[in-house]
Tab-separated table of C-alpha atoms in Angstrom:
chain	number	residue	atom	x	y	z
G	13	UNK	CA	-116.264	-91.471	169.173
G	14	UNK	CA	-114.536	-88.107	168.729
G	15	UNK	CA	-111.499	-89.794	167.135
G	16	UNK	CA	-113.794	-91.638	164.732
G	17	UNK	CA	-115.655	-88.462	163.732
G	18	UNK	CA	-112.404	-86.563	163.170
G	19	UNK	CA	-111.131	-89.104	160.642
G	20	UNK	CA	-111.275	-88.552	156.890
G	21	UNK	CA	-114.225	-90.377	155.324
G	22	UNK	CA	-113.715	-91.719	151.815
G	23	UNK	CA	-116.188	-93.529	149.535
G	24	UNK	CA	-114.955	-96.885	148.276
G	25	UNK	CA	-116.306	-99.470	145.867
G	26	UNK	CA	-115.318	-102.953	144.771
G	27	UNK	CA	-116.008	-103.732	141.124
G	28	UNK	CA	-115.602	-107.001	139.237
G	29	UNK	CA	-114.103	-106.019	135.872
G	30	UNK	CA	-114.343	-107.825	132.523
G	31	UNK	CA	-117.438	-109.713	133.628
G	32	UNK	CA	-121.062	-109.012	134.482
G	33	UNK	CA	-121.169	-111.775	137.117
G	34	UNK	CA	-120.370	-111.641	140.813
G	35	UNK	CA	-117.211	-113.529	141.876
G	36	UNK	CA	-115.860	-113.537	138.303
G	37	UNK	CA	-113.512	-111.221	136.431
G	38	UNK	CA	-110.925	-109.138	138.252
G	39	UNK	CA	-111.914	-107.274	141.429
G	40	UNK	CA	-110.619	-103.738	141.869
G	41	UNK	CA	-111.189	-101.210	144.608
G	42	UNK	CA	-112.128	-97.710	143.455
G	43	UNK	CA	-111.799	-94.671	145.694
G	44	UNK	CA	-113.201	-91.378	144.298
G	45	UNK	CA	-111.337	-88.754	146.329
G	46	UNK	CA	-113.569	-85.768	147.303
G	47	UNK	CA	-112.263	-82.372	146.194
G	48	UNK	CA	-111.741	-81.206	149.790
G	49	UNK	CA	-109.520	-84.197	150.616
G	50	UNK	CA	-105.799	-84.548	149.944
G	51	UNK	CA	-104.264	-88.016	150.156
G	52	UNK	CA	-100.517	-88.539	150.327
G	53	UNK	CA	-98.842	-91.321	148.342
G	54	UNK	CA	-98.147	-93.029	151.651
G	55	UNK	CA	-101.843	-93.013	152.536
G	56	UNK	CA	-102.796	-94.346	149.105
G	57	UNK	CA	-100.258	-97.144	149.380
G	58	UNK	CA	-101.262	-98.094	152.925
G	59	UNK	CA	-104.938	-98.189	152.000
G	60	UNK	CA	-104.174	-100.359	148.952
G	61	UNK	CA	-102.187	-102.730	151.171
G	62	UNK	CA	-105.075	-102.901	153.642
G	63	UNK	CA	-107.651	-103.635	150.936
G	64	UNK	CA	-105.209	-106.176	149.459
G	65	UNK	CA	-106.715	-106.511	145.981
G	66	UNK	CA	-104.474	-106.571	142.931
G	67	UNK	CA	-105.218	-102.870	142.393
G	68	UNK	CA	-106.809	-99.968	144.191
G	69	UNK	CA	-107.619	-96.993	141.952
G	70	UNK	CA	-107.857	-93.389	143.104
G	71	UNK	CA	-109.992	-90.997	141.054
G	72	UNK	CA	-108.964	-87.411	141.679
G	73	UNK	CA	-110.123	-84.180	140.095
G	74	UNK	CA	-108.102	-82.798	137.227
G	75	UNK	CA	-106.450	-79.447	137.792
G	76	UNK	CA	-107.799	-78.425	134.372
G	77	UNK	CA	-111.374	-78.561	135.673
G	78	UNK	CA	-112.296	-75.406	137.626
G	79	UNK	CA	-115.702	-76.598	138.891
G	80	UNK	CA	-115.255	-80.342	139.261
G	81	UNK	CA	-117.896	-82.865	140.248
G	82	UNK	CA	-117.974	-86.621	139.807
G	83	UNK	CA	-121.401	-86.241	138.198
G	84	UNK	CA	-120.515	-83.707	135.502
G	85	UNK	CA	-116.776	-83.536	134.868
G	86	UNK	CA	-115.285	-85.323	131.866
G	87	UNK	CA	-111.625	-85.264	132.944
G	88	UNK	CA	-110.012	-86.760	136.043
G	89	UNK	CA	-106.651	-87.897	137.339
G	90	UNK	CA	-106.271	-91.655	137.939
G	91	UNK	CA	-103.634	-93.584	139.897
G	92	UNK	CA	-103.318	-97.300	140.603
G	93	UNK	CA	-101.654	-99.067	143.537
G	94	UNK	CA	-101.023	-102.760	144.114
G	95	UNK	CA	-100.583	-103.827	147.749
G	96	UNK	CA	-96.861	-103.004	147.497
G	97	UNK	CA	-96.253	-100.514	144.660
G	98	UNK	CA	-97.783	-97.852	142.416
G	99	UNK	CA	-98.066	-99.006	138.788
G	100	UNK	CA	-98.145	-96.860	135.616
G	101	UNK	CA	-101.086	-98.625	133.971
G	102	UNK	CA	-103.929	-100.910	135.031
G	103	UNK	CA	-106.722	-101.841	132.651
G	104	UNK	CA	-109.199	-103.577	134.914
G	105	UNK	CA	-109.077	-100.860	137.581
G	106	UNK	CA	-109.578	-98.219	134.871
G	107	UNK	CA	-112.619	-100.131	133.664
G	108	UNK	CA	-113.856	-100.320	137.263
G	109	UNK	CA	-113.293	-96.580	137.791
G	110	UNK	CA	-115.276	-95.727	134.667
G	111	UNK	CA	-118.097	-98.023	135.816
G	112	UNK	CA	-118.350	-96.100	139.104
G	113	UNK	CA	-118.499	-92.719	137.369
G	114	UNK	CA	-121.020	-93.863	134.748
G	115	UNK	CA	-123.240	-95.903	137.063
G	116	UNK	CA	-122.909	-94.717	140.663
G	117	UNK	CA	-122.456	-91.010	139.901
G	118	UNK	CA	-124.571	-91.150	136.713
G	119	UNK	CA	-121.966	-89.180	134.767
G	120	UNK	CA	-123.492	-88.545	131.320
G	121	UNK	CA	-120.286	-87.525	129.524
G	122	UNK	CA	-119.956	-89.419	126.204
G	123	UNK	CA	-116.251	-89.812	126.949
G	124	UNK	CA	-114.171	-89.433	130.096
G	125	UNK	CA	-110.443	-88.751	130.014
G	126	UNK	CA	-108.202	-90.070	132.782
G	127	UNK	CA	-104.821	-88.353	133.098
G	128	UNK	CA	-102.332	-91.003	134.181
G	129	UNK	CA	-98.650	-91.893	134.266
G	130	UNK	CA	-99.273	-93.609	130.911
G	131	UNK	CA	-100.705	-90.429	129.405
G	132	UNK	CA	-104.360	-89.539	128.750
G	133	UNK	CA	-106.685	-92.568	128.735
G	134	UNK	CA	-110.139	-92.200	127.195
G	135	UNK	CA	-113.089	-94.324	128.309
G	136	UNK	CA	-116.591	-94.474	126.844
G	137	UNK	CA	-119.745	-96.558	127.042
G	138	UNK	CA	-120.549	-98.761	124.067
G	139	UNK	CA	-123.860	-100.615	124.390
G	140	UNK	CA	-123.506	-102.852	127.461
G	141	UNK	CA	-119.721	-102.530	127.683
G	142	UNK	CA	-117.148	-99.923	128.629
G	143	UNK	CA	-114.361	-99.208	126.164
G	144	UNK	CA	-110.820	-98.263	127.221
G	145	UNK	CA	-108.515	-96.446	124.781
G	146	UNK	CA	-104.974	-97.501	125.718
G	147	UNK	CA	-101.522	-97.331	124.105
G	148	UNK	CA	-100.571	-100.458	122.162
G	149	UNK	CA	-97.372	-101.974	123.563
G	150	UNK	CA	-95.253	-103.736	120.916
G	151	UNK	CA	-93.222	-106.865	121.592
G	152	UNK	CA	-89.871	-108.002	120.258
G	153	UNK	CA	-88.099	-111.346	120.021
G	154	UNK	CA	-86.506	-112.508	123.238
G	155	UNK	CA	-83.384	-114.675	123.308
G	156	UNK	CA	-84.582	-117.717	125.240
G	157	UNK	CA	-81.050	-118.646	126.294
G	158	UNK	CA	-80.806	-115.420	128.291
G	159	UNK	CA	-83.759	-116.443	130.478
G	160	UNK	CA	-83.689	-120.237	130.239
G	161	UNK	CA	-83.709	-120.684	134.021
G	162	UNK	CA	-86.777	-118.481	134.320
G	163	UNK	CA	-88.556	-120.330	131.493
G	164	UNK	CA	-87.972	-123.634	133.297
G	165	UNK	CA	-90.124	-122.323	136.161
G	166	UNK	CA	-92.973	-121.476	133.769
G	167	UNK	CA	-93.459	-124.648	131.730
G	168	UNK	CA	-91.695	-127.461	129.920
G	169	UNK	CA	-89.579	-126.215	127.012
G	170	UNK	CA	-91.213	-128.788	124.710
G	171	UNK	CA	-94.507	-126.872	124.645
G	172	UNK	CA	-93.039	-123.371	124.114
G	173	UNK	CA	-93.562	-122.014	120.594
G	174	UNK	CA	-92.340	-118.440	120.938
G	175	UNK	CA	-91.034	-115.941	123.510
G	176	UNK	CA	-91.242	-112.166	123.112
G	177	UNK	CA	-90.721	-109.169	125.381
G	178	UNK	CA	-92.451	-105.803	125.770
G	179	UNK	CA	-89.835	-103.216	126.827
G	180	UNK	CA	-92.404	-100.509	127.571
G	181	UNK	CA	-94.300	-102.673	130.084
G	182	UNK	CA	-91.483	-105.063	131.105
G	183	UNK	CA	-93.765	-108.004	130.377
G	184	UNK	CA	-92.510	-111.317	129.037
G	185	UNK	CA	-94.829	-113.134	126.606
G	186	UNK	CA	-94.554	-116.926	126.388
G	187	UNK	CA	-96.625	-118.503	123.638
G	188	UNK	CA	-97.437	-122.201	123.873
G	189	UNK	CA	-97.639	-124.516	120.873
G	190	UNK	CA	-101.031	-124.454	119.157
G	191	UNK	CA	-101.799	-128.096	119.899
G	192	UNK	CA	-101.499	-127.479	123.649
G	193	UNK	CA	-104.946	-127.995	125.239
G	194	UNK	CA	-106.523	-125.017	126.922
G	195	UNK	CA	-106.899	-127.229	129.995
G	196	UNK	CA	-103.095	-127.559	130.196
G	197	UNK	CA	-102.777	-123.782	130.384
G	198	UNK	CA	-105.520	-123.564	133.024
G	199	UNK	CA	-103.988	-126.338	135.126
G	200	UNK	CA	-100.432	-125.002	134.920
G	201	UNK	CA	-98.866	-124.655	138.389
G	202	UNK	CA	-96.238	-121.930	138.630
G	203	UNK	CA	-94.202	-121.249	141.758
G	204	UNK	CA	-94.187	-117.460	141.648
G	205	UNK	CA	-91.616	-117.201	144.436
G	206	UNK	CA	-89.188	-119.077	142.206
G	207	UNK	CA	-89.982	-116.694	139.339
G	208	UNK	CA	-88.776	-113.823	141.496
G	209	UNK	CA	-85.715	-115.799	142.560
G	210	UNK	CA	-84.786	-116.511	138.922
G	211	UNK	CA	-85.313	-112.926	137.749
G	212	UNK	CA	-84.237	-110.116	140.024
G	213	UNK	CA	-82.608	-107.705	137.554
G	214	UNK	CA	-85.729	-105.562	137.184
G	215	UNK	CA	-86.053	-106.303	133.471
G	216	UNK	CA	-89.214	-108.384	133.884
G	217	UNK	CA	-92.213	-107.286	135.938
G	218	UNK	CA	-94.810	-109.748	134.604
G	219	UNK	CA	-95.147	-112.999	132.660
G	220	UNK	CA	-97.926	-113.652	130.134
G	221	UNK	CA	-98.526	-117.251	129.061
G	222	UNK	CA	-100.719	-117.408	125.968
G	223	UNK	CA	-102.223	-119.883	123.500
G	224	UNK	CA	-103.828	-119.478	120.100
G	225	UNK	CA	-107.520	-120.271	120.286
G	226	UNK	CA	-109.018	-123.132	118.321
G	227	UNK	CA	-111.943	-125.490	118.554
G	228	UNK	CA	-109.550	-128.447	118.749
G	229	UNK	CA	-107.724	-127.181	121.838
G	230	UNK	CA	-110.936	-126.191	123.645
G	231	UNK	CA	-110.543	-122.420	123.472
G	232	UNK	CA	-114.166	-121.410	122.969
G	233	UNK	CA	-116.855	-119.706	125.060
G	234	UNK	CA	-120.111	-121.105	126.452
G	235	UNK	CA	-121.845	-120.339	123.134
G	236	UNK	CA	-119.243	-122.235	121.112
G	237	UNK	CA	-117.500	-119.112	119.744
G	238	UNK	CA	-113.747	-119.660	119.382
G	239	UNK	CA	-111.462	-117.173	121.133
G	240	UNK	CA	-108.623	-115.729	119.054
G	241	UNK	CA	-106.326	-116.390	122.006
G	242	UNK	CA	-106.409	-117.232	125.705
G	243	UNK	CA	-103.891	-116.358	128.402
G	244	UNK	CA	-102.842	-116.206	132.038
G	245	UNK	CA	-100.775	-113.503	133.728
G	246	UNK	CA	-98.324	-113.635	136.658
G	247	UNK	CA	-96.742	-110.570	138.299
G	248	UNK	CA	-95.184	-111.520	141.659
G	249	UNK	CA	-92.562	-108.778	141.195
G	250	UNK	CA	-95.289	-106.189	141.926
G	251	UNK	CA	-97.106	-108.219	144.572
G	252	UNK	CA	-99.586	-110.069	142.323
G	253	UNK	CA	-98.859	-113.820	142.105
G	254	UNK	CA	-101.593	-114.261	139.453
G	255	UNK	CA	-103.913	-111.555	138.184
G	256	UNK	CA	-107.415	-112.772	137.257
G	257	UNK	CA	-107.977	-110.499	134.209
G	258	UNK	CA	-105.396	-107.947	133.108
G	259	UNK	CA	-106.026	-105.013	130.795
G	260	UNK	CA	-102.375	-103.938	130.610
G	261	UNK	CA	-101.309	-107.448	129.561
G	262	UNK	CA	-103.794	-107.258	126.689
G	263	UNK	CA	-102.140	-104.098	125.364
G	264	UNK	CA	-99.157	-106.423	124.794
G	265	UNK	CA	-101.162	-109.443	123.647
G	266	UNK	CA	-103.094	-107.272	121.181
G	267	UNK	CA	-99.876	-106.270	119.439
G	268	UNK	CA	-98.537	-109.824	119.281
G	269	UNK	CA	-101.710	-111.605	118.172
G	270	UNK	CA	-102.834	-108.760	115.928
G	271	UNK	CA	-99.601	-109.110	113.940
G	272	UNK	CA	-99.587	-112.891	113.956
G	273	UNK	CA	-103.263	-113.360	113.061
G	274	UNK	CA	-103.342	-110.266	110.807
G	275	UNK	CA	-106.503	-109.079	112.571
G	276	UNK	CA	-107.461	-105.762	114.123
G	277	UNK	CA	-110.522	-107.073	115.978
G	278	UNK	CA	-109.907	-109.866	118.483
G	279	UNK	CA	-111.809	-111.754	121.165
G	280	UNK	CA	-109.820	-113.033	124.133
G	281	UNK	CA	-110.220	-114.939	127.378
G	282	UNK	CA	-107.976	-114.703	130.412
G	283	UNK	CA	-108.490	-118.145	131.855
G	284	UNK	CA	-107.572	-117.730	135.496
G	285	UNK	CA	-109.753	-119.393	138.111
G	286	UNK	CA	-112.106	-116.371	138.042
G	287	UNK	CA	-111.760	-115.729	134.304
G	288	UNK	CA	-112.942	-112.897	132.106
G	289	UNK	CA	-113.553	-111.928	128.461
G	290	UNK	CA	-112.020	-108.981	126.617
G	291	UNK	CA	-112.928	-107.654	123.178
G	292	UNK	CA	-110.134	-105.841	121.376
G	293	UNK	CA	-109.927	-103.297	118.543
G	294	UNK	CA	-106.484	-102.216	117.318
G	295	UNK	CA	-106.364	-98.696	115.879
G	296	UNK	CA	-102.852	-97.681	114.826
G	297	UNK	CA	-100.681	-97.359	117.914
G	298	UNK	CA	-103.738	-97.477	120.191
G	299	UNK	CA	-105.927	-100.343	121.309
G	300	UNK	CA	-109.494	-100.384	122.592
G	301	UNK	CA	-110.208	-102.913	125.318
G	302	UNK	CA	-113.908	-103.551	125.889
G	303	UNK	CA	-115.515	-105.344	128.794
G	304	UNK	CA	-118.427	-105.516	131.191
G	305	UNK	CA	-118.481	-104.815	134.921
G	306	UNK	CA	-120.297	-105.889	138.071
G	307	UNK	CA	-120.440	-103.425	140.961
G	308	UNK	CA	-120.132	-105.687	143.985
G	309	UNK	CA	-119.691	-103.538	147.100
G	310	UNK	CA	-120.195	-99.920	148.162
G	311	UNK	CA	-119.098	-98.316	151.413
G	312	UNK	CA	-116.702	-95.954	153.161
G	313	UNK	CA	-113.292	-96.095	154.767
G	314	UNK	CA	-112.041	-93.829	157.564
G	315	UNK	CA	-108.376	-92.881	157.682
């Protein structure tokens, strides 16, 4: 009992992001770190590995705030860990972190700024959604011959329309031909171990497979509204074979589809088995990603 009492007690939450339903969207663990607790990177990584979700987020107090509380402060530090590595940006875990501050701690700030390895990230509540202000990540044409062996592990070359690459995020974007049914994207089987075997240079850290939405290919929601695009995302290089709903991937998709469709407001679906919807607003070199959340679990861990 004495050993148990002497351990550090940390609050922890699991939040389903980009959905308001249980068992949908992308689950993230959120750990608000009390101001009297210091966690090492090793402890953060080990806890993320133990929780074993795609991301565990750590909310820490900003050094700029002299009297910090989770209830009243409007600036925090935020870090994200997969089970095997720290990542510079994670959309769904940022959304989940904001949901905990706004809902569990009843933080009334109109905007909250998260200082991160991707710079300051601003979150706010808009009606029944939370809005994330992220950097837009442009893509550029990718020579398919350079990665033809990798592409073979993703899908048949006959259904590929375009391939682009985001150097800032190291994400590869593979666009399927418009006539490809949404069901074909959803049923696509990718051996993620072979992806890693085909690409081990470090250039690529994630693969986005995307399809232009249309009524003919079945890319519409339960109300019959057509999505501008749908996608799936695979990141075995960072320990995530397939991510259910990915904010960082949509900072890349927003640039690509915004240019192609000539639209600054987009509606998207990541059609993994869990699935989730994202609304998008492009504003210059920034992008707002908007989604709902479902707080699923609250508790404590002892380390």
